[in-house]
Short mmCIF file of C-alpha atoms in Angstrom, two decimals:
data_model
loop_
_atom_site.label_atom_id
_atom_site.label_comp_id
_atom_site.label_asym_id
_atom_site.label_seq_id
_atom_site.Cartn_x
_atom_site.Cartn_y
_atom_site.Cartn_z
CA UNK F 238 -21.27 16.59 -17.96
CA UNK F 239 -23.70 19.31 -18.97
CA UNK F 240 -23.29 21.96 -21.66
CA UNK F 241 -22.17 24.66 -19.21
CA UNK F 242 -19.32 22.46 -17.94
CA UNK F 243 -18.45 21.54 -21.53
CA UNK F 244 -18.09 25.18 -22.61
CA UNK F 245 -15.91 25.96 -19.60
CA UNK F 246 -13.54 23.10 -20.49
CA UNK F 247 -13.15 23.62 -24.24
CA UNK F 248 -9.83 25.47 -23.93
CA UNK F 249 -8.35 22.83 -21.64
CA UNK F 250 -9.48 20.12 -24.06
CA UNK F 251 -7.94 21.80 -27.09
CA UNK F 252 -4.69 22.45 -25.21
CA UNK F 253 -4.50 18.84 -24.00
CA UNK F 254 -4.50 20.08 -20.40
CA UNK F 255 -7.51 18.15 -19.14
CA UNK F 256 -7.35 15.33 -16.58
CA UNK F 257 -8.11 11.96 -18.16
CA UNK F 258 -11.47 11.46 -16.35
CA UNK F 259 -12.66 14.94 -17.39
CA UNK F 260 -11.54 14.33 -20.96
CA UNK F 261 -13.52 11.08 -21.07
CA UNK F 262 -16.66 12.86 -19.80
CA UNK F 263 -16.05 15.71 -22.27
CA UNK F 264 -15.84 13.31 -25.23
CA UNK F 265 -18.89 11.36 -24.03
CA UNK F 266 -20.91 14.58 -23.86
CA UNK F 267 -19.64 15.63 -27.28
CA UNK F 268 -20.87 12.34 -28.75
CA UNK F 269 -24.48 12.98 -27.66
CA UNK F 270 -24.83 16.77 -27.89
CA UNK F 271 -25.02 18.30 -31.38
CA UNK F 272 -25.03 21.83 -29.93
CA UNK F 273 -21.72 21.34 -28.16
CA UNK F 274 -20.29 19.64 -31.25
CA UNK F 275 -21.16 22.78 -33.25
CA UNK F 276 -19.70 24.99 -30.51
CA UNK F 277 -16.41 23.07 -30.56
CA UNK F 278 -16.27 23.26 -34.37
CA UNK F 279 -16.91 27.02 -34.27
CA UNK F 280 -14.23 27.44 -31.61
CA UNK F 281 -11.72 25.56 -33.80
CA UNK F 282 -12.70 27.64 -36.84
CA UNK F 283 -12.24 30.85 -34.86
CA UNK F 284 -8.76 29.78 -33.76
CA UNK F 285 -7.82 28.86 -37.34
CA UNK F 286 -9.17 32.13 -38.75
CA UNK F 287 -7.66 34.45 -36.16
CA UNK F 288 -4.33 32.70 -36.56
CA UNK F 289 -4.31 33.91 -40.17
CA UNK F 290 -5.15 37.54 -39.43
CA UNK F 291 -2.52 40.25 -39.44
CA UNK F 292 -2.88 43.97 -38.71
CA UNK F 293 -2.91 44.57 -42.47
CA UNK F 294 -6.20 42.67 -42.76
CA UNK F 295 -8.19 45.32 -40.91
CA UNK F 296 -9.04 48.75 -42.24
CA UNK F 297 -8.21 51.84 -40.17
CA UNK F 298 -11.94 52.54 -39.72
CA UNK F 299 -12.64 49.02 -38.50
CA UNK F 300 -9.65 49.22 -36.12
CA UNK F 301 -10.92 52.49 -34.61
CA UNK F 302 -14.42 51.04 -34.28
CA UNK F 303 -13.15 47.92 -32.48
CA UNK F 304 -10.87 49.86 -30.15
CA UNK F 305 -13.73 52.21 -29.24
CA UNK F 306 -16.03 49.27 -28.58
CA UNK F 307 -13.46 47.62 -26.28
CA UNK F 308 -12.80 50.87 -24.42
CA UNK F 309 -16.54 51.44 -23.91
CA UNK F 310 -16.99 47.82 -22.80
CA UNK F 311 -14.19 48.14 -20.19
CA UNK F 312 -15.77 51.28 -18.73
CA UNK F 313 -19.04 49.46 -18.04
#
């Protein structure tokens, strides 16, 4: 498994939705690739952090800025 395949399968791995052979290859790659290990750790941290966020955690200005950025991104 290469890094591109690894990144594409992270969600399946974390959800336990990966076929056994793919999971074995995923774990084998993880054991030898520090970059993908960091990526998986960052992904887990992001999930943990966003799970703690509520609408009260964001200021009205930040909310407007994010919504504008997403609207502009969709138009492109």
